[in-house]
Amino acid sequence: MTEQDKKYIEALEENAKILFADSDFYDVIETIGAEYAYKLAKCFSGGYIYIPKLETIQRAQRDKDIFYEVQQGRSYKNIAKKYGLSTRSVQGIVKKTLENLADRRKTEV
């Protein structure tokens, strides 16, 4: 991080409420802090980024965890009970994960 970047971050910290009081960017600064807000602005300046719903992120992590547990030899029944799902749902998650991995391998070749 350059000295100039540090100055901009410091200015954001001190003046965010004055500069961005009525904007979504102020909410970003308040939520993640001036340094990370600055990094976002620097990377995506003037553009739009899609931020998925939290439940989408949590579900993706759950599915990854389920797939890992299957690889470790845990039974579908035990995994289903642990996550409050049906055995069929766990099987579907594993199948979908395997398909996604196969698709990735095809595009990498």
Tab-separated table of C-alpha atoms in Angstrom:
chain	number	residue	atom	x	y	z
A	1	MET	CA	0.000	0.000	0.000
A	2	THR	CA	1.406	3.361	-0.979
A	3	GLU	CA	1.668	6.427	1.232
A	4	GLN	CA	-0.943	8.097	-0.970
A	5	ASP	CA	-3.328	5.185	-0.376
A	6	LYS	CA	-2.800	5.556	3.375
A	7	LYS	CA	-3.662	9.262	3.154
A	8	TYR	CA	-6.882	8.510	1.263
A	9	ILE	CA	-7.874	5.891	3.822
A	10	GLU	CA	-7.193	8.300	6.659
A	11	ALA	CA	-9.312	10.934	4.921
A	12	LEU	CA	-12.128	8.407	4.520
A	13	GLU	CA	-11.974	7.536	8.194
A	14	GLU	CA	-12.118	11.185	9.241
A	15	ASN	CA	-14.609	12.509	6.696
A	16	ALA	CA	-16.811	9.608	5.615
A	17	LYS	CA	-19.954	10.971	7.226
A	18	ILE	CA	-19.493	14.387	5.609
A	19	LEU	CA	-18.475	13.114	2.168
A	20	PHE	CA	-20.811	10.147	1.763
A	21	ALA	CA	-23.596	10.615	4.341
A	22	ASP	CA	-26.458	9.940	1.919
A	23	SER	CA	-24.853	7.179	-0.118
A	24	ASP	CA	-24.524	3.420	0.013
A	25	PHE	CA	-20.765	3.888	0.126
A	26	TYR	CA	-21.059	5.358	3.618
A	27	ASP	CA	-22.800	2.150	4.702
A	28	VAL	CA	-19.930	0.162	3.205
A	29	ILE	CA	-17.378	2.273	5.092
A	30	GLU	CA	-19.294	1.844	8.348
A	31	THR	CA	-19.675	-1.897	7.848
A	32	ILE	CA	-16.222	-2.996	6.699
A	33	GLY	CA	-14.061	-0.016	7.584
A	34	ALA	CA	-12.347	2.669	5.562
A	35	GLU	CA	-9.370	0.562	4.465
A	36	TYR	CA	-11.451	-2.221	2.921
A	37	ALA	CA	-13.966	0.239	1.476
A	38	TYR	CA	-11.074	2.061	-0.172
A	39	LYS	CA	-9.727	-1.205	-1.584
A	40	LEU	CA	-13.164	-2.016	-3.024
A	41	ALA	CA	-13.428	1.434	-4.556
A	42	LYS	CA	-9.937	1.169	-5.992
A	43	CYS	CA	-10.679	-2.206	-7.562
A	44	PHE	CA	-14.256	-1.631	-8.786
A	45	SER	CA	-14.304	2.160	-9.145
A	46	GLY	CA	-17.367	3.361	-11.018
A	47	GLY	CA	-18.611	-0.155	-11.661
A	48	TYR	CA	-21.131	-2.425	-10.092
A	49	ILE	CA	-20.451	-5.646	-8.263
A	50	TYR	CA	-22.876	-8.399	-7.368
A	51	ILE	CA	-22.885	-9.461	-3.752
A	52	PRO	CA	-24.879	-12.651	-3.203
A	53	LYS	CA	-27.315	-13.059	-0.354
A	54	LEU	CA	-25.742	-14.322	2.834
A	55	GLU	CA	-27.830	-17.502	2.696
A	56	THR	CA	-26.358	-18.275	-0.739
A	57	ILE	CA	-22.836	-18.004	0.657
A	58	GLN	CA	-23.759	-20.096	3.694
A	59	ARG	CA	-25.415	-22.766	1.540
A	60	ALA	CA	-22.349	-22.993	-0.692
A	61	GLN	CA	-20.144	-23.549	2.357
A	62	ARG	CA	-22.583	-26.126	3.755
A	63	ASP	CA	-22.547	-28.010	0.450
A	64	LYS	CA	-18.748	-27.962	0.418
A	65	ASP	CA	-18.701	-29.308	3.981
A	66	ILE	CA	-21.184	-32.049	3.072
A	67	PHE	CA	-19.110	-33.113	0.074
A	68	TYR	CA	-15.988	-33.217	2.265
A	69	GLU	CA	-17.754	-35.367	4.854
A	70	VAL	CA	-18.856	-37.825	2.157
A	71	GLN	CA	-15.249	-38.011	0.960
A	72	GLN	CA	-14.222	-38.792	4.552
A	73	GLY	CA	-16.571	-41.786	4.553
A	74	ARG	CA	-19.461	-40.501	6.656
A	75	SER	CA	-22.824	-41.976	5.759
A	76	TYR	CA	-25.460	-39.993	3.900
A	77	LYS	CA	-27.851	-40.717	6.753
A	78	ASN	CA	-25.545	-39.238	9.422
A	79	ILE	CA	-24.747	-36.209	7.286
A	80	ALA	CA	-28.434	-35.633	6.567
A	81	LYS	CA	-29.220	-35.747	10.277
A	82	LYS	CA	-26.377	-33.354	11.110
A	83	TYR	CA	-27.542	-30.717	8.591
A	84	GLY	CA	-31.282	-31.246	8.968
A	85	LEU	CA	-31.676	-32.522	5.414
A	86	SER	CA	-33.078	-35.625	3.804
A	87	THR	CA	-30.733	-38.333	2.591
A	88	ARG	CA	-31.931	-37.601	-0.926
A	89	SER	CA	-30.967	-33.923	-0.529
A	90	VAL	CA	-27.463	-34.899	0.562
A	91	GLN	CA	-27.175	-37.219	-2.445
A	92	GLY	CA	-28.315	-34.378	-4.706
A	93	ILE	CA	-25.723	-32.017	-3.242
A	94	VAL	CA	-22.964	-34.579	-3.802
A	95	LYS	CA	-24.150	-35.231	-7.364
A	96	LYS	CA	-24.277	-31.501	-8.149
A	97	THR	CA	-20.811	-30.975	-6.677
A	98	LEU	CA	-19.372	-33.822	-8.762
A	99	GLU	CA	-20.986	-32.374	-11.899
A	100	ASN	CA	-19.542	-28.932	-11.149
A	101	LEU	CA	-16.086	-30.419	-10.637
A	102	ALA	CA	-16.359	-32.319	-13.934
A	103	ASP	CA	-17.431	-29.139	-15.746
A	104	ARG	CA	-14.455	-27.252	-14.306
A	105	ARG	CA	-12.066	-29.944	-15.446
A	106	LYS	CA	-13.493	-29.773	-18.970
A	107	THR	CA	-12.962	-26.012	-19.165
A	108	GLU	CA	-9.418	-26.295	-17.792
A	109	VAL	CA	-8.342	-28.742	-20.497
